[in-house]
XYZ file of C-alpha atoms in Angstrom:
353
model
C 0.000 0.000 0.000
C 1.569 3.368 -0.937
C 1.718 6.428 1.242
C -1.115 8.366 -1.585
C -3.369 5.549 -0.733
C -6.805 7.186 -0.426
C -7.636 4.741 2.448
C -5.079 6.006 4.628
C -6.198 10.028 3.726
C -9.003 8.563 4.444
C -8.228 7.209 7.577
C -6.183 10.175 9.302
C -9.017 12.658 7.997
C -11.110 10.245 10.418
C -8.517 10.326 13.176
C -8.275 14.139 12.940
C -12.624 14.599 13.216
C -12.005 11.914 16.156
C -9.548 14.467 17.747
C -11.786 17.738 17.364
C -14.550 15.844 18.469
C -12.470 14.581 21.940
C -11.357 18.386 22.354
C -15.305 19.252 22.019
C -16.376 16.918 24.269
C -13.911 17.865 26.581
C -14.985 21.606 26.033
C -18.844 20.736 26.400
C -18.187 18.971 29.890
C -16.483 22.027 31.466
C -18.565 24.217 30.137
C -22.127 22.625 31.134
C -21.161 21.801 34.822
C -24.419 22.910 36.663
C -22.487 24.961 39.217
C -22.829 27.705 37.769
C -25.946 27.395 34.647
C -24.247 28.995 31.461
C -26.915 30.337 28.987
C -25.067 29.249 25.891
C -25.553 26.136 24.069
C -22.224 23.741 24.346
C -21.608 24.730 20.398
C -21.469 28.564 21.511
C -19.999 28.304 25.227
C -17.002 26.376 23.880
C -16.964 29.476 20.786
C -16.692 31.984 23.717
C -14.703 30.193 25.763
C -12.617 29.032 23.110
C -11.930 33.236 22.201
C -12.002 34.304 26.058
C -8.744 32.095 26.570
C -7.113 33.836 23.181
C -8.228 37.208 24.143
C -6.749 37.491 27.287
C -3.576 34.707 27.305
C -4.887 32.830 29.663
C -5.358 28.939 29.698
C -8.587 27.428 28.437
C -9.764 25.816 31.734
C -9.141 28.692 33.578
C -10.653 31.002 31.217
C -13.796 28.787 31.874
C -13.717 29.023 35.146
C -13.802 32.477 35.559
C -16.769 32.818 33.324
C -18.523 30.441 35.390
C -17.446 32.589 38.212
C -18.434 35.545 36.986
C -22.109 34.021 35.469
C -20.936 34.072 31.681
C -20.992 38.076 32.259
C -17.867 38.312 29.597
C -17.328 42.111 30.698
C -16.867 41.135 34.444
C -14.909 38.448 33.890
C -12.291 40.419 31.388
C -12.430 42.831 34.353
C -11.496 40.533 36.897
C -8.801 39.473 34.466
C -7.373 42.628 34.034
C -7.398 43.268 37.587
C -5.437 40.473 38.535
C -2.705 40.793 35.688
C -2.532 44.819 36.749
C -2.233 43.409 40.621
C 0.725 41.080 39.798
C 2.656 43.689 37.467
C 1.941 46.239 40.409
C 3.917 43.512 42.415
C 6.453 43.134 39.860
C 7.602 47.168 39.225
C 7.631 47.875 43.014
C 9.817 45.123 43.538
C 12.505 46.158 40.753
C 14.244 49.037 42.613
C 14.937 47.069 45.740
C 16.063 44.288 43.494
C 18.698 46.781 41.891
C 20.008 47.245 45.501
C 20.429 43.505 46.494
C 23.548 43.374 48.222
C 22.499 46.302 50.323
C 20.213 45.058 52.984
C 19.519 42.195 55.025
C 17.259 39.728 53.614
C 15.253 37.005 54.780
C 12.183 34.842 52.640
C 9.332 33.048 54.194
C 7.229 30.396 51.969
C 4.652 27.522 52.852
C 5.975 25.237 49.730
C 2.668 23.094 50.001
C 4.846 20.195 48.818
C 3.884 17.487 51.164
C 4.283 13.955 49.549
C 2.075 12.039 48.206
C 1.382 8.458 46.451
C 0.421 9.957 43.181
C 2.421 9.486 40.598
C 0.663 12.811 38.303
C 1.201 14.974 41.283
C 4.704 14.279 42.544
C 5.803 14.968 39.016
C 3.938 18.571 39.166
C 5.162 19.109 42.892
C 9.293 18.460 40.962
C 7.603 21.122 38.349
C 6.823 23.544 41.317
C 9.529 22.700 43.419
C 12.093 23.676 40.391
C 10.754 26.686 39.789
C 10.824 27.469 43.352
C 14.397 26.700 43.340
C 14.847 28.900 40.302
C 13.410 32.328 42.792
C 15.639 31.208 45.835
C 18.655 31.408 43.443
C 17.403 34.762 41.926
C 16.818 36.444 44.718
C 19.795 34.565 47.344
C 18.176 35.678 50.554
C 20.630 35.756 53.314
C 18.224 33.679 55.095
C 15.487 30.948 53.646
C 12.432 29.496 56.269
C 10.378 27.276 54.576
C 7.293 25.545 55.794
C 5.147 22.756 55.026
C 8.285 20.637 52.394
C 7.521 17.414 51.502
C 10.629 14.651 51.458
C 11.018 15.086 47.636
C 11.101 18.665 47.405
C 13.347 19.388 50.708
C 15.166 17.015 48.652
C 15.529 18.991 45.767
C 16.076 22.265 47.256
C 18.765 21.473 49.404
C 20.650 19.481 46.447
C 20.439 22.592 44.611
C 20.949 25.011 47.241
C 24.477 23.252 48.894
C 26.576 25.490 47.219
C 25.415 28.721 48.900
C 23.619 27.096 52.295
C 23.937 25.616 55.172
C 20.596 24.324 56.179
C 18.649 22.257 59.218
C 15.244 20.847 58.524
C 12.857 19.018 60.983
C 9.549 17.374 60.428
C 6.758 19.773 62.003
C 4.864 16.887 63.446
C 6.157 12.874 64.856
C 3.305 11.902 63.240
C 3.717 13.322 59.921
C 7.301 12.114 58.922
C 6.814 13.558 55.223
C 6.066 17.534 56.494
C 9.286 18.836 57.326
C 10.295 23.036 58.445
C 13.390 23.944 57.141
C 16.252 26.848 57.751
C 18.514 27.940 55.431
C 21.451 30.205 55.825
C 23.903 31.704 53.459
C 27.609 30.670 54.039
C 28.894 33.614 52.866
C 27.105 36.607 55.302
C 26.184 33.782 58.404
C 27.587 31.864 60.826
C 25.505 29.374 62.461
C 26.406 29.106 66.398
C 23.396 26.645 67.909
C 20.754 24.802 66.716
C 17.639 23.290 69.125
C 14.183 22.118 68.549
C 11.196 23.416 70.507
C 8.286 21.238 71.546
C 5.487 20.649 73.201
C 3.774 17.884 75.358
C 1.955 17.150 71.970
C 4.841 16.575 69.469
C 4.617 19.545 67.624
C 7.464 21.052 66.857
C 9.499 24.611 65.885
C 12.817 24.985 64.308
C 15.358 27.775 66.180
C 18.587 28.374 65.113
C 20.947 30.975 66.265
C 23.298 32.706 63.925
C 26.012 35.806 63.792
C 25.409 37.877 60.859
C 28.663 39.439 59.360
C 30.292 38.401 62.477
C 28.382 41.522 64.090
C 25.024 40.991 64.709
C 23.799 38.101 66.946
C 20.341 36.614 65.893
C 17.509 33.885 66.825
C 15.773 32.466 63.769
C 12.625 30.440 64.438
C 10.413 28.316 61.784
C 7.521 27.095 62.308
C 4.028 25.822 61.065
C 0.813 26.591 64.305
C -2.423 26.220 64.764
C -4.839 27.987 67.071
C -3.795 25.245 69.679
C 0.035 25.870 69.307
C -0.334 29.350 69.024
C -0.112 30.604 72.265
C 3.026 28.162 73.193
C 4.728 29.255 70.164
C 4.929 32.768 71.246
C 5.568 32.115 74.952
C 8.735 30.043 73.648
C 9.811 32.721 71.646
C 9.426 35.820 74.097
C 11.467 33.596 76.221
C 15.126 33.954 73.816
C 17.862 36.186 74.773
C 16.967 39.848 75.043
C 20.334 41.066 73.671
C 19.620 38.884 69.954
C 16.993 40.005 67.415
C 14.595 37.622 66.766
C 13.310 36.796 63.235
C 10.362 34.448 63.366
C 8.811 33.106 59.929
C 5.273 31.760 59.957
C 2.707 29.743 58.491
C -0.765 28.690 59.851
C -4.408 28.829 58.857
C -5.402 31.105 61.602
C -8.095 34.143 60.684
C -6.153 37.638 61.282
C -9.559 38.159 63.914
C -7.775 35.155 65.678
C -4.132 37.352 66.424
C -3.506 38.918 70.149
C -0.791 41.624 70.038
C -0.199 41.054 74.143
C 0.811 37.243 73.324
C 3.065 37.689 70.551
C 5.098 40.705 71.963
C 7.002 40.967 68.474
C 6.133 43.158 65.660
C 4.812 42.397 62.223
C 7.088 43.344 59.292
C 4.162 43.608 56.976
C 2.768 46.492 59.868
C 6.101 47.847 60.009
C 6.472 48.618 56.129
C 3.525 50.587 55.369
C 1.047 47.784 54.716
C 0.741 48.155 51.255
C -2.206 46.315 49.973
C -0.567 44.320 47.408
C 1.304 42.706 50.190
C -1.719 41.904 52.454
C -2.763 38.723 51.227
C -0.447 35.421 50.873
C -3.055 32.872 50.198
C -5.066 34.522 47.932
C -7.931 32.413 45.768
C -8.959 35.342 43.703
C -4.837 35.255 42.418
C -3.436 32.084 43.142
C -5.628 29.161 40.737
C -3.211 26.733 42.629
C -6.128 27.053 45.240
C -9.789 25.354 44.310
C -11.679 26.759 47.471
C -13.329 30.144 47.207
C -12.342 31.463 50.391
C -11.236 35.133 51.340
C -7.874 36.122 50.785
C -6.526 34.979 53.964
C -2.647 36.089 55.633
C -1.451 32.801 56.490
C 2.135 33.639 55.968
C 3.762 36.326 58.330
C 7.285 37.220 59.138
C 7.899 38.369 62.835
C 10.851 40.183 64.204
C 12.215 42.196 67.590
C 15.135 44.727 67.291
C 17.100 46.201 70.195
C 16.486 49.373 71.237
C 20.086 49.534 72.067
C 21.149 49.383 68.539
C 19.343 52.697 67.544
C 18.034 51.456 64.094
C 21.260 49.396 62.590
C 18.586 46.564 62.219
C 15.531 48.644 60.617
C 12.737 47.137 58.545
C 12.562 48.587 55.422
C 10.477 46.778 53.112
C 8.419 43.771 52.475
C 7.416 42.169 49.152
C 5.461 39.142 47.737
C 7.355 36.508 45.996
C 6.362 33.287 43.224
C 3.992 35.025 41.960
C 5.193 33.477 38.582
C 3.538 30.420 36.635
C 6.008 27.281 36.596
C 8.022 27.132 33.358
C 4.909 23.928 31.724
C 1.861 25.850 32.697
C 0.775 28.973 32.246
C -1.962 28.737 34.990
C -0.313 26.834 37.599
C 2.095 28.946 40.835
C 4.737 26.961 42.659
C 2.883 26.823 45.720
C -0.891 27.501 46.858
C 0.560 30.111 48.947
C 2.628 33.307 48.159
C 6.192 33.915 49.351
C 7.349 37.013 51.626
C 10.342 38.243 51.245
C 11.609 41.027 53.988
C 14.511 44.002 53.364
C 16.182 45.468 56.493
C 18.887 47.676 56.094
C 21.633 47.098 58.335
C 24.826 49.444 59.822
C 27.586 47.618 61.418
């Protein structure tokens, strides 16, 4: 049989209808879920859809979803489009002048990776694609100091692989129970020296990560890492408040707490989101109306908080000076998916020796 045989035309001119008909299908099923009635036909939902994505670069099942969200209203949901794309480049031009000034201040990160293992073969292959593109920021942006929180086996795996050259790191799993769920400190060999490292616990095995460094063989400081809950909350902070007056204390956090839920008398620290203007494009870390990583339709929620305490004695040579929101980029094989359900923070505080 030769390759002009009309059977085989034939044949892959079937094979092609087959494949428009699959993508179709596909289409018509996320278009006609009943959560949210569209008014459209399938034929003209998957048209609109279909132009929706082109229109505004954004992935087809995404593009879906906020049409559904949005009740097929195309003129709210190209506003809530816009909105978030202006939000995110607001993010990224803020960010660019203290990026031109890297080697200036003190600088410390704070991420919930959401990277705890699993069995699943599909999603430990898209927790590597988040992980590396997690690893790509931390080697962008070299932070003299990295807490992360909530690291699956794999990923901690990863990172520190990757990270060896420039850290030193400690990493301890935030529950006994959980032996996949690991807290992790890093620290940059070439501005830190790390003197002692303990772990903090309580009567229930949970667990926070404290390490106490020098920084430019100047300034003495207490690191802590941790992951709380409203029951943990209070003994976290009582633990902390109870570390050597004469260090400053830099505390990164993650938890699922409301912000109603805080007390300012327990944690006796302050908040460097507070203490750099609160900009409102740095309020929010887990954020569903940004972040399509997350499925529930919750309020923008700040999980993710960095803590801190200077001395008084050293008359601002440790002063907050600004706070920004990092991986806020899509991984490198999606153009809808963020390394991590939540964002990172990343703090700036200038420092005089």
């Amino acid at each position: 049989m030769s390759l002009d045989d009309p059977q085989i035309i034939d044949d892959e001119q079937q094979d092609e209808k087959l494949s428009d008909h699959d993508n179709d299908k596909s289409l018509s099923s996320l278009t006609s879920d009943s959560s949210n009635e569209c008014p459209y036909n399938d034929d003209i939902a998957s048209k609109v859809s279909t132009a929706f994505a082109k229109a505004t670069g954004i992935d087809i099942e995404f593009a879906i979803q906020l049409l559904k969200d949005h009740g097929w209203n195309i003129d709210q949901a190209l506003k809530a489009t816009y909105e978030a794309k202006e939000h995110a480049q607001l993010i990224v031009n803020m960010k660019q002048n203290w990026k031109d000034s890297n080697e200036k201040y003190f600088k410390i990160l704070s991420w919930n990776t959401d990277t705890t293992d699993t069995d699943e073969v599909e999603f430990n292959e898209l927790i590597q694609q988040r992980t590396e593109t997690m690893i790509e920021i931390l080697l962008r942006e070299k932070p003299d100091v990295i807490l992360l929180q909530q690291v699956g086996t794999f990923a901690l795996t990863l990172i520190i692989t990757c990270l060896s050259s420039l850290y030193d790191d400690e990493s301890i799993q935030i529950d006994s129970s959980n032996n996949s769920n690991y807290i992790s400190i890093f620290t940059r060999k070439s501005s830190i020296k790390k003197k002692n490292v303990s772990i903090i616990k309580n009567s229930e095995n949970w667990n926070m990560l404290k390490i106490e460094i020098e920084y430019k063989n100047s300034i003495n400081i207490d690191l802590f890492n941790a992951f709380i809950d409203e029951n943990t909350y209070s003994y976290c902070f009582e633990q902390i408040n109870k570390t050597n007056p004469n260090h400053i204390i830099l505390f990164g956090i993650s938890s699922q707490i409301s912000d109603t839920f805080w007390n300012s008398h327990i944690i006796n620290l302050d908040d460097l989101w507070e203490k750099t203007n609160q900009r409102p494009e740095t309020t929010y870390t887990f954020d569903p109306e940004l972040n399509s990583n997350i499925n529930e339709n919750d309020k923008p929620q700040r999980y993710d908080r960095i803590f801190f305490r200077s001395l008084t004695s050293m008359n601002n040579q440790f002063k907050p000076v600004h706070m920004e929101l990092e991986g806020i980029q899509h991984i490198k094989t999606s153009d809808i998916i963020f390394p991590s359900t939540h964002w990172a923070i990343q703090g700036y505080f200038d420092v005089n020796n």
